[in-house]
Tab-separated table of C-alpha atoms in Angstrom:
chain	number	residue	atom	x	y	z
A	290	MET	CA	-28.839	22.684	5.313
A	291	ASN	CA	-25.601	23.735	7.100
A	292	THR	CA	-22.944	26.028	5.612
A	293	GLY	CA	-20.738	23.067	4.714
A	294	ALA	CA	-23.327	21.302	2.802
A	295	LEU	CA	-24.298	24.636	0.952
A	296	LEU	CA	-20.627	25.207	0.099
A	297	ASP	CA	-20.288	21.564	-1.191
A	298	ARG	CA	-23.425	21.750	-3.302
A	299	TYR	CA	-23.200	25.197	-4.774
A	300	PHE	CA	-19.349	25.693	-5.053
A	301	ILE	CA	-17.331	22.521	-4.636
A	302	LYS	CA	-19.527	20.547	-7.041
A	303	GLN	CA	-19.759	23.372	-9.454
A	304	PRO	CA	-16.370	22.941	-11.194
A	305	ARG	CA	-16.822	25.874	-13.764
A	306	LEU	CA	-17.796	28.279	-10.997
A	307	ARG	CA	-14.991	27.030	-8.755
A	308	ARG	CA	-12.472	27.401	-11.451
A	309	LEU	CA	-13.675	30.919	-12.182
A	310	VAL	CA	-13.547	32.001	-8.575
A	311	THR	CA	-10.172	30.447	-8.003
A	312	ALA	CA	-8.828	32.263	-11.055
A	313	LEU	CA	-10.027	35.605	-9.652
A	314	MET	CA	-8.289	34.880	-6.392
A	315	GLU	CA	-4.889	33.429	-7.533
A	316	PRO	CA	-2.550	34.078	-10.502
A	317	ASP	CA	-1.782	30.856	-12.397
A	318	ARG	CA	1.623	29.936	-11.103
A	319	ASN	CA	3.669	26.999	-9.662
A	320	LEU	CA	4.838	27.451	-6.133
A	321	GLN	CA	7.153	25.663	-3.648
A	322	VAL	CA	5.313	24.980	-0.420
A	323	ASP	CA	5.922	22.883	2.745
A	324	LEU	CA	2.877	20.797	4.049
A	325	ALA	CA	3.252	18.721	7.219
A	326	GLY	CA	7.035	18.650	6.614
A	327	ALA	CA	6.742	17.483	2.931
A	328	PRO	CA	8.212	19.745	0.265
A	329	LEU	CA	5.795	20.154	-2.620
A	330	GLN	CA	5.491	21.981	-5.888
A	331	VAL	CA	1.817	23.084	-6.373
A	332	ASN	CA	-0.088	25.048	-8.925
A	333	SER	CA	-1.813	27.839	-7.249
A	334	ARG	CA	-5.083	26.924	-8.995
A	335	ARG	CA	-4.942	23.236	-9.565
A	336	GLU	CA	-3.869	22.431	-6.022
A	337	HIS	CA	-5.413	25.571	-4.303
A	338	GLY	CA	-6.487	23.524	-1.366
A	339	TYR	CA	-2.925	22.504	-0.610
A	340	LEU	CA	-1.853	26.092	-1.003
A	341	ARG	CA	-4.437	27.275	1.481
A	342	ALA	CA	-3.346	24.549	3.757
A	343	SER	CA	0.256	25.528	3.496
A	344	ARG	CA	-0.539	29.159	4.323
A	345	LEU	CA	-2.524	28.102	7.336
A	346	LEU	CA	0.375	26.010	8.508
A	347	ARG	CA	2.793	28.989	8.360
A	348	ARG	CA	0.482	31.074	10.512
A	349	ASN	CA	-0.131	28.295	13.171
A	350	GLY	CA	2.845	27.111	15.112
A	351	THR	CA	1.088	23.940	16.550
A	352	LEU	CA	0.261	22.748	13.026
A	353	ARG	CA	3.537	23.787	11.422
A	354	ASP	CA	5.906	22.461	14.127
A	355	GLU	CA	4.206	19.620	15.881
A	356	ILE	CA	2.375	17.553	13.288
A	357	PRO	CA	5.650	16.678	11.399
A	358	VAL	CA	7.301	15.651	14.674
A	359	LEU	CA	4.271	13.437	15.570
A	360	MET	CA	4.601	11.805	12.238
A	361	ASN	CA	8.308	11.128	12.841
A	362	LEU	CA	7.652	9.765	16.317
A	363	PHE	CA	4.963	7.448	14.982
A	364	ALA	CA	7.622	5.872	12.732
A	365	LEU	CA	10.146	5.476	15.525
A	366	LEU	CA	7.787	3.739	18.109
A	367	ARG	CA	7.888	-0.102	18.296
A	368	ASP	CA	5.610	-2.531	19.933
A	369	GLY	CA	6.646	-2.887	23.608
A	370	ASP	CA	7.886	0.658	23.895
A	371	THR	CA	6.856	3.018	26.504
A	372	PHE	CA	6.069	6.615	25.353
A	373	VAL	CA	6.742	9.090	28.114
A	374	ASP	CA	5.296	12.589	27.547
A	375	VAL	CA	6.974	14.958	29.987
A	376	GLY	CA	5.030	18.270	29.795
A	377	ALA	CA	2.054	16.683	28.189
A	378	ASN	CA	-0.133	19.837	28.520
A	379	VAL	CA	-3.673	18.711	27.397
A	380	GLY	CA	-2.307	15.641	25.650
A	381	LEU	CA	-1.841	16.360	21.958
A	382	PHE	CA	1.237	14.062	21.643
A	383	THR	CA	-0.036	11.509	24.152
A	384	HIS	CA	-3.505	10.913	22.751
A	385	ALA	CA	-2.309	11.019	19.174
A	386	VAL	CA	0.316	8.433	19.835
A	387	ALA	CA	-2.121	6.343	21.725
A	388	ARG	CA	-3.926	5.391	18.389
A	389	LEU	CA	-0.910	3.242	17.773
A	390	THR	CA	-2.015	0.853	20.470
A	391	GLN	CA	-4.332	-0.542	17.852
A	392	LEU	CA	-1.394	-1.780	15.943
A	393	HIS	CA	1.055	-2.179	18.866
A	394	PRO	CA	-0.763	-4.037	21.703
A	395	LEU	CA	2.293	-3.785	24.008
A	396	LEU	CA	2.825	-0.127	23.667
A	397	GLU	CA	2.425	1.728	26.888
A	398	LEU	CA	2.132	5.536	27.473
A	399	VAL	CA	2.798	7.865	30.455
A	400	ALA	CA	1.543	11.348	30.337
A	401	ILE	CA	3.102	13.779	32.915
A	402	GLU	CA	1.738	17.274	33.470
A	403	ALA	CA	2.803	19.689	36.333
A	404	HIS	CA	-0.074	22.290	36.256
A	405	PRO	CA	-3.021	20.884	38.232
A	406	ASP	CA	-5.677	22.666	36.192
A	407	THR	CA	-4.099	21.636	32.894
A	408	PHE	CA	-3.714	18.147	34.116
A	409	ALA	CA	-7.432	18.014	34.936
A	410	ARG	CA	-8.068	18.800	31.210
A	411	LEU	CA	-5.446	16.227	30.236
A	412	ALA	CA	-7.148	13.437	32.247
A	413	ALA	CA	-10.650	14.535	31.400
A	414	ARG	CA	-10.921	12.064	28.575
A	415	PRO	CA	-8.695	9.198	29.819
A	416	LEU	CA	-7.473	6.312	27.625
A	417	GLU	CA	-7.098	2.849	29.018
A	418	ARG	CA	-3.387	2.435	27.880
A	419	VAL	CA	-2.346	5.794	29.309
A	420	ARG	CA	-1.019	6.476	32.932
A	421	TYR	CA	-1.660	10.053	33.917
A	422	LEU	CA	0.678	11.770	36.535
A	423	ASN	CA	0.214	15.131	37.981
A	424	LEU	CA	3.934	15.820	38.719
A	425	ALA	CA	6.871	17.925	37.810
A	426	MET	CA	9.955	16.031	36.724
A	427	GLY	CA	13.301	17.107	38.205
A	428	THR	CA	16.525	16.013	39.965
A	429	ALA	CA	14.974	15.002	43.229
A	430	ALA	CA	11.734	14.133	44.926
A	431	GLY	CA	10.133	17.127	46.737
A	432	THR	CA	8.378	20.183	45.537
A	433	LEU	CA	9.093	22.914	42.983
A	434	THR	CA	7.793	26.428	42.855
A	435	PHE	CA	6.156	27.233	39.445
A	436	VAL	CA	4.983	30.575	38.028
A	437	ASP	CA	1.904	30.737	35.703
A	438	GLY	CA	1.271	32.829	32.597
A	439	ALA	CA	-1.669	33.800	30.436
A	440	VAL	CA	-1.737	30.373	28.714
A	441	SER	CA	-0.944	26.964	29.984
A	442	HIS	CA	2.052	26.105	27.901
A	443	VAL	CA	4.275	28.742	29.567
A	444	PHE	CA	3.999	27.307	33.021
A	445	THR	CA	7.568	27.057	34.310
A	446	THR	CA	9.652	27.127	37.517
A	447	VAL	CA	10.311	30.509	39.039
A	448	ASP	CA	14.019	30.357	38.198
A	449	GLN	CA	12.943	30.094	34.499
A	450	GLN	CA	10.231	32.749	34.493
A	451	ASN	CA	10.277	35.129	31.536
A	452	ALA	CA	8.427	37.732	29.696
A	453	TYR	CA	5.459	35.307	29.288
A	454	SER	CA	5.216	34.774	33.031
A	455	ILE	CA	2.955	36.537	35.484
A	456	PRO	CA	5.163	37.379	38.508
A	457	GLY	CA	3.480	36.499	41.843
A	458	GLU	CA	1.116	33.857	40.387
A	459	THR	CA	3.086	30.861	41.869
A	460	ARG	CA	2.219	27.462	43.144
A	461	GLN	CA	3.969	24.446	44.763
A	462	VAL	CA	4.056	21.329	42.555
A	463	PRO	CA	5.204	17.953	43.731
A	464	SER	CA	8.419	16.722	41.884
A	465	GLN	CA	9.952	13.386	41.265
A	466	ARG	CA	12.949	11.909	39.373
A	467	LEU	CA	11.967	10.221	36.030
A	468	ASP	CA	14.091	7.223	36.908
A	469	ALA	CA	12.078	6.824	40.208
A	470	LEU	CA	8.931	5.925	38.243
A	471	ALA	CA	8.029	2.321	37.521
A	472	PHE	CA	8.203	1.323	33.884
A	473	ARG	CA	7.549	-2.100	32.560
A	474	PRO	CA	10.912	-4.169	32.917
A	475	GLY	CA	12.700	-4.410	29.505
A	476	SER	CA	10.775	-1.758	27.646
A	477	ASP	CA	12.551	0.943	25.666
A	478	LEU	CA	11.563	4.420	26.385
A	479	VAL	CA	10.759	7.111	23.887
A	480	LEU	CA	10.891	10.333	25.741
A	481	LYS	CA	9.254	13.699	24.682
A	482	VAL	CA	10.145	16.622	26.826
A	483	ASP	CA	8.407	20.086	26.593
A	484	VAL	CA	9.106	21.767	29.898
A	485	GLU	CA	9.883	25.468	29.250
A	486	GLY	CA	13.561	25.553	30.321
A	487	GLN	CA	13.800	22.540	32.744
A	488	GLU	CA	14.979	20.126	30.170
A	489	ARG	CA	18.416	19.469	31.850
A	490	GLN	CA	16.853	18.763	35.150
A	491	VAL	CA	14.441	16.230	33.526
A	492	LEU	CA	17.244	14.444	31.751
A	493	GLN	CA	19.407	14.481	34.663
A	494	GLY	CA	16.616	12.886	36.805
A	495	ALA	CA	16.568	10.073	34.240
A	496	SER	CA	20.369	9.252	34.613
A	497	GLU	CA	19.791	5.631	35.744
A	498	LEU	CA	17.562	5.047	32.731
A	499	PHE	CA	20.184	6.463	30.353
A	500	ASP	CA	22.921	4.466	32.102
A	501	ALA	CA	20.988	1.253	31.747
A	502	GLY	CA	20.282	1.939	27.972
A	503	ARG	CA	16.542	2.175	28.513
A	504	ILE	CA	15.999	5.382	26.677
A	505	ARG	CA	16.090	4.927	22.910
A	506	VAL	CA	14.734	8.258	21.682
A	507	VAL	CA	14.513	11.774	23.171
A	508	TYR	CA	12.603	14.469	21.566
A	509	LEU	CA	13.146	18.082	23.006
A	510	ASP	CA	10.500	20.604	21.904
A	511	GLY	CA	12.430	23.919	22.258
A	512	TYR	CA	15.109	24.445	24.776
A	513	ASP	CA	17.645	27.118	25.754
A	514	ASP	CA	20.432	25.026	27.096
A	515	GLN	CA	22.644	24.444	24.094
A	516	GLY	CA	24.773	22.036	26.114
A	517	LEU	CA	22.035	19.435	26.034
A	518	ALA	CA	23.029	18.431	22.489
A	519	GLY	CA	26.535	17.455	23.569
A	520	TRP	CA	25.130	15.825	26.776
A	521	LEU	CA	23.110	13.435	24.568
A	522	GLN	CA	25.821	12.806	22.132
A	523	ASP	CA	28.145	11.842	25.024
A	524	ARG	CA	25.587	9.172	25.858
A	525	GLY	CA	25.575	7.611	22.380
A	526	PHE	CA	22.745	9.534	20.726
A	527	SER	CA	22.823	10.878	17.199
A	528	LEU	CA	21.049	14.254	16.564
A	529	ARG	CA	18.394	15.009	13.917
A	530	ASP	CA	16.010	17.835	13.265
A	531	GLY	CA	12.691	16.730	14.731
A	532	ARG	CA	10.649	18.085	11.836
A	533	THR	CA	12.771	16.971	8.861
A	534	LEU	CA	14.769	14.024	10.344
A	535	GLU	CA	17.927	15.439	8.659
A	536	PRO	CA	21.202	14.759	10.617
A	537	THR	CA	22.545	17.810	12.274
A	538	ASP	CA	25.515	18.975	14.444
A	539	GLN	CA	23.783	22.333	15.014
A	540	PRO	CA	21.162	21.812	17.674
A	541	PRO	CA	17.827	22.928	16.077
A	542	PHE	CA	14.773	24.212	18.066
A	543	SER	CA	13.132	20.812	17.427
A	544	LEU	CA	15.763	18.195	18.484
A	545	LEU	CA	15.291	14.565	18.088
A	546	ALA	CA	18.094	12.298	19.535
A	547	ILE	CA	18.195	8.572	18.668
A	548	ARG	CA	20.451	6.213	20.476
A	549	SER	CA	23.041	4.801	18.142
């Protein structure tokens, strides 16, 4: 019998023992917690599982920051849209959103990742409705010089290198404008951008798509260029916090822009 089965039999299904152990671990109190973007009041004993989960979320940036955003993007996507994941890494957003093709048969997805090794992992479990592109997005077709780091999500262009970069570990990556890619005629684009400082170049390389009104939603996952909020507002987008959906005039780390 595995550990999970033993825990279930001798602890989870032993309510008196479970209550005693929980009482030894936690004082009896009501607490305000945040779980997947939902504000909750829980009792430290009666909802101990939720309390543990909230503590885990606080310690884990991926769970804390990205799961609420994914839930919000799910709500914004419509049948016939194209979800474009620029800086897809290994595909958390792409492959989670791809589940919606079961409900939205006309939904298409494009996953774009610059690092060739990371791209190989992204495409290792391909899905039929996803187009995978090993490219960098920028303002022109050509090549860009990237610098690596200890982990894949800090891969960035040399002009954006920082304390997380490893100087000298560079490589050339083919680049293209986003508006030079072929998208299904008439489809609205929902654009997620996570590119470690190259956000403006990605958006400028999509200028024809913006001018044509093709881009309905833009999500920026962290960015340094505070002028991008005004850039998007000038093009008819309203700004919201990507995690909470609250309207904002102060650009948050997690920025969701929706075309008015």
